[in-house]
Short mmCIF file of N, CA, C and O in Angstrom, two decimals:
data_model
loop_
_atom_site.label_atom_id
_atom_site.label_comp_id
_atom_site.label_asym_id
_atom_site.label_seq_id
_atom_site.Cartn_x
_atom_site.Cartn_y
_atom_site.Cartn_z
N UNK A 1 59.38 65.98 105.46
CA UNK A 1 59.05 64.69 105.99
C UNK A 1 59.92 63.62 105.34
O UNK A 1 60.09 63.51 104.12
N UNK A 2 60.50 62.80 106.35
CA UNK A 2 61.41 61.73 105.60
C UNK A 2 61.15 60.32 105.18
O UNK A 2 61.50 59.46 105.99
N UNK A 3 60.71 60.01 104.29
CA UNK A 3 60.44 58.56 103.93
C UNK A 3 60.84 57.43 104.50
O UNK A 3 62.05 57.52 104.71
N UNK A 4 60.47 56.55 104.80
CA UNK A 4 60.73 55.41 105.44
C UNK A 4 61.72 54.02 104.29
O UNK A 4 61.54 53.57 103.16
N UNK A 5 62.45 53.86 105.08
CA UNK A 5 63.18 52.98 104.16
C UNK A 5 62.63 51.43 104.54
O UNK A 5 62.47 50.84 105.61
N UNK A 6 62.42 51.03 103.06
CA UNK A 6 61.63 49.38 103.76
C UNK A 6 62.92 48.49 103.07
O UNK A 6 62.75 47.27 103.18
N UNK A 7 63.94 48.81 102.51
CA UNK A 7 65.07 47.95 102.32
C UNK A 7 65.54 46.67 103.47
O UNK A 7 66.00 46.96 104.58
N UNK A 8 65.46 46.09 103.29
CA UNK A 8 66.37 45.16 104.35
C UNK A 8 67.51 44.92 105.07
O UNK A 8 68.43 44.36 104.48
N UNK A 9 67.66 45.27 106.38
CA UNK A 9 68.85 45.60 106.83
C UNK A 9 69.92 44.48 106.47
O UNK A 9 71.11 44.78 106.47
N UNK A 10 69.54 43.32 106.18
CA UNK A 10 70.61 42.48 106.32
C UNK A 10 70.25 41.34 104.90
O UNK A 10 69.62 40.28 104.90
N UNK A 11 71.08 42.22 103.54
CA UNK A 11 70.17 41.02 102.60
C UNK A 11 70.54 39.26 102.49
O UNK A 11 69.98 38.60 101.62
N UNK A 12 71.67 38.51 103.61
CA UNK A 12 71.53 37.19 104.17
C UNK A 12 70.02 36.76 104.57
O UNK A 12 69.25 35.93 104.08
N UNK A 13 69.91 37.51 105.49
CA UNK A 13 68.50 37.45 106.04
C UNK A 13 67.46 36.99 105.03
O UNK A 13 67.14 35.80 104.93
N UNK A 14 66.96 37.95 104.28
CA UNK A 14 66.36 37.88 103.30
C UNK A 14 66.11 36.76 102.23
O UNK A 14 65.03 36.39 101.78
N UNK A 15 67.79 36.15 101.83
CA UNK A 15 68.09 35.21 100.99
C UNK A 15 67.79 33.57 102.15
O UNK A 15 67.61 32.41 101.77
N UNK A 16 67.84 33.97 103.16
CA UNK A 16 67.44 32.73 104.34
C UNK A 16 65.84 32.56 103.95
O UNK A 16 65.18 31.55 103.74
N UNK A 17 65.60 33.52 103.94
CA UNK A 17 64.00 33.19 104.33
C UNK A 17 63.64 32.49 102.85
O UNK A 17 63.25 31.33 102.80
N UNK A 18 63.83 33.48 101.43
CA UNK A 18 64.04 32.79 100.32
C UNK A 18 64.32 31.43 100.18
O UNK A 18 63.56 30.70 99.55
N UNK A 19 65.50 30.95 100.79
CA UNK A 19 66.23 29.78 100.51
C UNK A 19 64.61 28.66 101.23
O UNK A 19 64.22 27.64 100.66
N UNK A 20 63.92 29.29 102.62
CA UNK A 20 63.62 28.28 103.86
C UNK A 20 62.19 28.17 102.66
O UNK A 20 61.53 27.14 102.71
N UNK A 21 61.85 29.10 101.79
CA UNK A 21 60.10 29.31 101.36
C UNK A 21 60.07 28.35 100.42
O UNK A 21 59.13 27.62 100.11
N UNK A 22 61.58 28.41 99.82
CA UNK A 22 61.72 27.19 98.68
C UNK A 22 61.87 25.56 99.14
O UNK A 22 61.28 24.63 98.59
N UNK A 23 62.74 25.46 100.22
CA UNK A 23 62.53 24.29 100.62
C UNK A 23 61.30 24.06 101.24
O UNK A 23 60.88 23.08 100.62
N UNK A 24 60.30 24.40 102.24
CA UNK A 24 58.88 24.27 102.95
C UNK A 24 58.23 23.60 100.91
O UNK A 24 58.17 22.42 100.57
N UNK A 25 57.97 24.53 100.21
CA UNK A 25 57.08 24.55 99.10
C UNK A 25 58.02 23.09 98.23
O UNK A 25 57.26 22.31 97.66
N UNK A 26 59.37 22.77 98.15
CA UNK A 26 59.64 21.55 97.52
C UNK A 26 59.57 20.52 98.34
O UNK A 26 59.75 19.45 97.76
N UNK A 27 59.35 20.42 99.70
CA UNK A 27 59.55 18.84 100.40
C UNK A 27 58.19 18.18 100.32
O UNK A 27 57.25 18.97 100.32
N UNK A 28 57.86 16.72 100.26
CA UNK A 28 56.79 16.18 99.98
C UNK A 28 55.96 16.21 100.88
O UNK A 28 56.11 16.97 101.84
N UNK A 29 55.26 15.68 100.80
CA UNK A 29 53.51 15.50 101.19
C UNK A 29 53.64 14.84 102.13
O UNK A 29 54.68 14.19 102.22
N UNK A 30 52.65 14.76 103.19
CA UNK A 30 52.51 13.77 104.67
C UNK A 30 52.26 12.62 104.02
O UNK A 30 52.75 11.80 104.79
N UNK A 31 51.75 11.92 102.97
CA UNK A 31 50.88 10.85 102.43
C UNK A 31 52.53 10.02 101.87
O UNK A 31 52.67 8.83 102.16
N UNK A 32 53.64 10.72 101.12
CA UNK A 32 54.36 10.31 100.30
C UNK A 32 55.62 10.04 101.75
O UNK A 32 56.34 9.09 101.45
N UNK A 33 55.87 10.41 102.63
CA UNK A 33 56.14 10.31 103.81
C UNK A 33 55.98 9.08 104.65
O UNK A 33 56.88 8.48 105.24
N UNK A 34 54.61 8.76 104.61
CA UNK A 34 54.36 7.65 105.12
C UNK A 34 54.55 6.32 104.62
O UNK A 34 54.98 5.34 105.22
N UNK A 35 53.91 6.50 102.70
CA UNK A 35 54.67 5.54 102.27
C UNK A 35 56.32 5.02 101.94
O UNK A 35 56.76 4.00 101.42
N UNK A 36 56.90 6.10 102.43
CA UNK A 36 58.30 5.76 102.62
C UNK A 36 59.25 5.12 103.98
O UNK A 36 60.43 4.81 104.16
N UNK A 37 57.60 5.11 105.02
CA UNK A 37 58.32 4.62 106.14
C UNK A 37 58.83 6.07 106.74
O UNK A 37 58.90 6.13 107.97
N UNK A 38 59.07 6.84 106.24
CA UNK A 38 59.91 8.34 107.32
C UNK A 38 58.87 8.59 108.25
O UNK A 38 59.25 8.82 109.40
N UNK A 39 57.23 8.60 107.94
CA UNK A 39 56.51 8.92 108.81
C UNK A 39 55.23 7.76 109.25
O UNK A 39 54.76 7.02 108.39
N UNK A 40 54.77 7.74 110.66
CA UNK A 40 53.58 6.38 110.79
C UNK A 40 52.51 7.07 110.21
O UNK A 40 52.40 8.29 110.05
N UNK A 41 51.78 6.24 109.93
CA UNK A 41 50.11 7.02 109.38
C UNK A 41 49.80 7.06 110.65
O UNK A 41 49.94 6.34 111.64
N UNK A 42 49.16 8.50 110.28
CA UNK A 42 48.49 9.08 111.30
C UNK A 42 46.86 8.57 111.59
O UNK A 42 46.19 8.96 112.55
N UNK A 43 46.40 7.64 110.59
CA UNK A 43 45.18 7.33 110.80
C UNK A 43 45.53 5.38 112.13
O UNK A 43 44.75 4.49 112.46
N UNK A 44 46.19 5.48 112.27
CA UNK A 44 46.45 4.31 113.02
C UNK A 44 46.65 4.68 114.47
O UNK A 44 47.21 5.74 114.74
N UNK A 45 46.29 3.95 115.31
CA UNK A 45 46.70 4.77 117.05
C UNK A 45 47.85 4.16 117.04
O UNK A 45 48.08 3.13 116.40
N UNK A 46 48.66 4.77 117.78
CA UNK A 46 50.10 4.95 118.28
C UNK A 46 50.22 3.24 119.46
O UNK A 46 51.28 2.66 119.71
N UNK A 47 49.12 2.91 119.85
CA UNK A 47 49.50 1.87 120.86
C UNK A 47 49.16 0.22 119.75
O UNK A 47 49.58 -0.90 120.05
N UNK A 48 48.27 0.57 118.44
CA UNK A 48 48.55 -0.44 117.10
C UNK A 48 49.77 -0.15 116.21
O UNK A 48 50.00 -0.88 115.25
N UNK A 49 50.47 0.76 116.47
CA UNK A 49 51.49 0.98 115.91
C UNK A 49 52.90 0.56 116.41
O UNK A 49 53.97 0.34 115.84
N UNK A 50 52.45 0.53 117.76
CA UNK A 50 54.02 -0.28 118.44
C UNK A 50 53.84 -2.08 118.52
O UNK A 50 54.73 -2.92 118.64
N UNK A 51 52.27 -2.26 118.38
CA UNK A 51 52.37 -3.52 118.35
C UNK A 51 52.53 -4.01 117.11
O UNK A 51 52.84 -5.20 117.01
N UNK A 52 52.36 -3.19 115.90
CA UNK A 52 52.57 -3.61 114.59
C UNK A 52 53.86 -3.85 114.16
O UNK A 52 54.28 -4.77 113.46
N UNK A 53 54.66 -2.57 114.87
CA UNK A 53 56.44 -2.76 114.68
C UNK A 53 57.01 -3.69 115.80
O UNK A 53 58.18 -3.95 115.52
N UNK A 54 56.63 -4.22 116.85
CA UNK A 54 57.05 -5.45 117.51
C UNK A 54 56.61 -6.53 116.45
O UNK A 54 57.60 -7.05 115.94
N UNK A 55 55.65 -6.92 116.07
CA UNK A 55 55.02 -7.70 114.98
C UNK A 55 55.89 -8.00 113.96
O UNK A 55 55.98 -9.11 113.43
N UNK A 56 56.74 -6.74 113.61
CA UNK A 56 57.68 -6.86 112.09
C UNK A 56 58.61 -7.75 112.59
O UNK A 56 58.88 -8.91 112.30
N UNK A 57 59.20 -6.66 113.70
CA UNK A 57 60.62 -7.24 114.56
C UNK A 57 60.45 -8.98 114.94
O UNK A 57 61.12 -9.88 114.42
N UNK A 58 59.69 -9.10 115.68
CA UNK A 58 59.59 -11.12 115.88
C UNK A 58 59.91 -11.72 114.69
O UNK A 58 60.85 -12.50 114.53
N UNK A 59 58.78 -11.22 113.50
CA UNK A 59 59.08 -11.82 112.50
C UNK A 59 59.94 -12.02 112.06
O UNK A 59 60.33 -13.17 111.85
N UNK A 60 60.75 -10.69 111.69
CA UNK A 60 62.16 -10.85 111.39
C UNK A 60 63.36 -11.63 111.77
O UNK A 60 64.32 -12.23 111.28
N UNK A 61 62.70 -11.23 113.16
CA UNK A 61 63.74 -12.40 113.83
C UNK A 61 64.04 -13.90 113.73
O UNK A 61 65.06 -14.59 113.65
N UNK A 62 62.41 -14.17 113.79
CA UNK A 62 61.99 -15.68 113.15
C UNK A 62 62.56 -16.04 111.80
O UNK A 62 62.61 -17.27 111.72
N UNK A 63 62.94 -15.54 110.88
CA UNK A 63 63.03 -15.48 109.81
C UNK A 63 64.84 -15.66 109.64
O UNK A 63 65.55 -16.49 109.06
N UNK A 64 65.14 -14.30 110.53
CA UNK A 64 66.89 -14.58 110.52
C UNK A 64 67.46 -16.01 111.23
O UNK A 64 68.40 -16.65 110.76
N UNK A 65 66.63 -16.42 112.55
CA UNK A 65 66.82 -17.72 112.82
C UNK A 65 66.60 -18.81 112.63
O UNK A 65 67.32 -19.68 113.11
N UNK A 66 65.28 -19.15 111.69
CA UNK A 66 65.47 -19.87 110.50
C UNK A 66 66.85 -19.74 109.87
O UNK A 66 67.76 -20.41 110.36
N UNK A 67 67.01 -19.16 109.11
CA UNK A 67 68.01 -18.84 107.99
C UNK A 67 69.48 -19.14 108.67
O UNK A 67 70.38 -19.58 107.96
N UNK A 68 69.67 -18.89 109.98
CA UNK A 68 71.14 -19.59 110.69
C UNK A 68 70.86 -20.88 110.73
O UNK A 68 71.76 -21.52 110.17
N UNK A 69 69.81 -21.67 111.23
CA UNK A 69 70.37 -22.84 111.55
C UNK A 69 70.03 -23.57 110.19
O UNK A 69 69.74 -24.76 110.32
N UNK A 70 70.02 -23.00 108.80
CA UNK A 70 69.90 -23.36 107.61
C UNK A 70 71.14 -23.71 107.54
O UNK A 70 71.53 -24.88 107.63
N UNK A 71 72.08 -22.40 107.35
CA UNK A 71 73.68 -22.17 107.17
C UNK A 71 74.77 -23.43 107.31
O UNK A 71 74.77 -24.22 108.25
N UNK A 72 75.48 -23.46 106.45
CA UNK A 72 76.29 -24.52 106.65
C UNK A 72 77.21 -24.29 107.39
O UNK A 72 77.57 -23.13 107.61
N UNK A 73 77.91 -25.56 108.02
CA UNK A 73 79.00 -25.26 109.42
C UNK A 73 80.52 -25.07 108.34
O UNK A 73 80.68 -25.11 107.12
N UNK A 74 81.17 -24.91 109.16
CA UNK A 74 82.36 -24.33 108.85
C UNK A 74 83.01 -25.77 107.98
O UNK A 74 83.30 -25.87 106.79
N UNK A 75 83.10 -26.82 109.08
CA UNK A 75 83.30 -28.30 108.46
C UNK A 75 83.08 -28.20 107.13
O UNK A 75 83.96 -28.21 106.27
N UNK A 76 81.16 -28.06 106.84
CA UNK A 76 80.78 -28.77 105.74
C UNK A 76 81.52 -27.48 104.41
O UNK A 76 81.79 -27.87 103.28
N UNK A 77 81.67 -26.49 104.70
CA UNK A 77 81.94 -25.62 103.76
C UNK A 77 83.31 -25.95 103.44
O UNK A 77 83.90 -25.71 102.38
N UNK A 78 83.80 -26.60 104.61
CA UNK A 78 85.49 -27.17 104.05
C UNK A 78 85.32 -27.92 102.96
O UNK A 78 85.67 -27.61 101.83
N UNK A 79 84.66 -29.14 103.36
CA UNK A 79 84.50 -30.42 103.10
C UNK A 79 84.07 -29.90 101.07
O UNK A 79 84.62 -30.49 100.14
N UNK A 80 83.11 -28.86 100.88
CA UNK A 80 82.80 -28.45 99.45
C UNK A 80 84.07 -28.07 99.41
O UNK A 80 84.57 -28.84 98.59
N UNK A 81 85.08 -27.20 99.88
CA UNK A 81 86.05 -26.79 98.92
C UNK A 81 85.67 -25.57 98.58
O UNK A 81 85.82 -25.12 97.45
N UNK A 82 84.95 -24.73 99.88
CA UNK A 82 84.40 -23.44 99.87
C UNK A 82 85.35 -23.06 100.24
O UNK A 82 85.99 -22.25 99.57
N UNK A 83 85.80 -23.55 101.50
CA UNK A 83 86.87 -22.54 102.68
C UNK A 83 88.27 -23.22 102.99
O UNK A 83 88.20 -24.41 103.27
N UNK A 84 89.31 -22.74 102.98
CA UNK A 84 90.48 -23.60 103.03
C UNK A 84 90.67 -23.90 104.48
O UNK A 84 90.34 -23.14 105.40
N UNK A 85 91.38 -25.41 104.63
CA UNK A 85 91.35 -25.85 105.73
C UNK A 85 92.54 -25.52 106.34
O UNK A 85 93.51 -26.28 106.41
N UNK A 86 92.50 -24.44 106.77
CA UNK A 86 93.85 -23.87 107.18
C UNK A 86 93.78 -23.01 108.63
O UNK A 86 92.66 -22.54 108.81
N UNK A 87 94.60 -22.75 109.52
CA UNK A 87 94.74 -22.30 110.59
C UNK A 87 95.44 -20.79 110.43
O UNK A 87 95.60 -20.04 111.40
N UNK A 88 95.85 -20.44 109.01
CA UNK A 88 96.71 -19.26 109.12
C UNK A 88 95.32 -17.79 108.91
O UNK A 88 94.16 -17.71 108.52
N UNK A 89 96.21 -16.99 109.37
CA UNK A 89 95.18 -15.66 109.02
C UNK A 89 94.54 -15.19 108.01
O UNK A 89 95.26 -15.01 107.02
N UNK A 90 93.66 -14.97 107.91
CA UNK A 90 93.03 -14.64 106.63
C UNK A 90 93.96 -13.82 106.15
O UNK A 90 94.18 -14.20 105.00
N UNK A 91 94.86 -12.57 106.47
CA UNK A 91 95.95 -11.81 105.73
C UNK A 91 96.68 -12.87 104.90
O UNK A 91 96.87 -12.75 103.69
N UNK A 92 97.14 -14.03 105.71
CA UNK A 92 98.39 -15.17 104.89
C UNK A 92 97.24 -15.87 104.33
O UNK A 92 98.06 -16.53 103.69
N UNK A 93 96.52 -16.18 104.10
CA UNK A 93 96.04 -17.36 103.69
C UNK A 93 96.18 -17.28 101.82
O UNK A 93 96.51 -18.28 101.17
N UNK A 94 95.92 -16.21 101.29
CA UNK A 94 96.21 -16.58 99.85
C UNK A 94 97.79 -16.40 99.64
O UNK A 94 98.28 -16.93 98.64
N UNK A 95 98.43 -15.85 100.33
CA UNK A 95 100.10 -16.39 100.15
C UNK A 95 100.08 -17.96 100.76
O UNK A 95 100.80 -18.59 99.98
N UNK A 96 99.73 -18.63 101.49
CA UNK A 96 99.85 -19.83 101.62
C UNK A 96 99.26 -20.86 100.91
O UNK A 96 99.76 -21.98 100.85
N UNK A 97 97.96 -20.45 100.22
CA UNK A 97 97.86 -21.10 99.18
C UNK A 97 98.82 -20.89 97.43
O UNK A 97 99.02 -21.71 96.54
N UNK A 98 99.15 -19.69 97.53
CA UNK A 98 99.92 -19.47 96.69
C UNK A 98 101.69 -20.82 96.46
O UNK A 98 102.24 -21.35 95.50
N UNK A 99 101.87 -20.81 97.79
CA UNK A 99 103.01 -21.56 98.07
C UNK A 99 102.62 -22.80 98.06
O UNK A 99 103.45 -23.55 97.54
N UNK A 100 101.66 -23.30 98.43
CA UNK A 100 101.11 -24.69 98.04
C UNK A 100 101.22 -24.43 96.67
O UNK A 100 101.66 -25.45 96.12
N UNK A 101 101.03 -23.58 95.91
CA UNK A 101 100.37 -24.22 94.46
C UNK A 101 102.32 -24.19 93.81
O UNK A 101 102.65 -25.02 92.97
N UNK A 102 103.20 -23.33 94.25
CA UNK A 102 104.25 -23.62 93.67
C UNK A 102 105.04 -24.29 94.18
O UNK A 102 106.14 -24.26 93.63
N UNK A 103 104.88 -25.34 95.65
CA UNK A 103 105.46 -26.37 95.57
C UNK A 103 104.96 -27.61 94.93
O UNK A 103 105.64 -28.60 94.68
N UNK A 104 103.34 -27.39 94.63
CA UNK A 104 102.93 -28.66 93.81
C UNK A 104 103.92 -29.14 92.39
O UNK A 104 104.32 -30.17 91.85
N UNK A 105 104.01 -27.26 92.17
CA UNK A 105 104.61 -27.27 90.78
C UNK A 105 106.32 -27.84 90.38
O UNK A 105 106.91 -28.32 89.41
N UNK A 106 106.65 -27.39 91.92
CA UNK A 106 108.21 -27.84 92.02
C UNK A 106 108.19 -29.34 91.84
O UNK A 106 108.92 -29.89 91.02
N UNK A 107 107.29 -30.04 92.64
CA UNK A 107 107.28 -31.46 92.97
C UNK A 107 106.92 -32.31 91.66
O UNK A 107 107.39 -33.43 91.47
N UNK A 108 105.90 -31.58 90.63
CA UNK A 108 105.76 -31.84 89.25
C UNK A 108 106.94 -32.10 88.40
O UNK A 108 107.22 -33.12 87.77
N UNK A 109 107.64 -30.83 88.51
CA UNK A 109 108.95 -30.59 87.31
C UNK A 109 109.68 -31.75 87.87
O UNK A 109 109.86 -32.55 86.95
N UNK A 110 110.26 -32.27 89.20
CA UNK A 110 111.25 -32.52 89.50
C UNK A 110 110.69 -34.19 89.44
O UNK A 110 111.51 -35.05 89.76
N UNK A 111 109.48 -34.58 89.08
CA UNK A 111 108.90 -35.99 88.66
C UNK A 111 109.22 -36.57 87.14
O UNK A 111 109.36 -37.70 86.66
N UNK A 112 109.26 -35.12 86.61
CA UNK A 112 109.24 -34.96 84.77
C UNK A 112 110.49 -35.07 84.49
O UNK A 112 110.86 -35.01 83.32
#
């Protein structure tokens, strides 16, 4: 009578299922899930849940449009000496300020 072989035909296989038992047993909890936002609580109905995330969204929105018409205009940020009043590309613009600052310097020496 011949014994039965219970070896595993394919030991990938094997090391899959290994690999899948370890991840199932390390990923977190439904509870730690939810407080991360990855999952909705399940104790909430699904039709308070879309009105809760429309709820966020307005807000947000309210909040970002506040905050634009806070923003200062392009003018006034000149006018501080935030933004240079210049027409060239942002690529040229610090070589053109660069050249401003060494013809100031030319126009200096050649005063002295």
């Amino acid at each position: 009578m011949q014994s039965i072989d219970e070896e595993p035909i394919s030991p990938i296989l094997d090391d899959r299922k290994n690999s899948l038992a370890k991840q199932i047993a390390s990923r977190p909890a439904a509870h730690e899930l939810v407080e991360q936002n990855v999952l909705k609580d399940p104790m909430v109905a699904p039709s308070i849940q879309a009105a809760q995330q429309d709820l966020r969204r307005n807000q947000l929105e309210d909040t970002l449009d506040k905050k634009l018409k806070l923003r200062s205009t392009r003018q006034e940020l000149v006018d501080h000496h935030v933004l240079l009043d210049t027409t060239a590309a942002p690529s040229l613009q610090a070589k053109q300020a660069q050249l401003q600052m060494n013809m100031i310097e030319d126009t200096l020496d050649k005063k002295l």
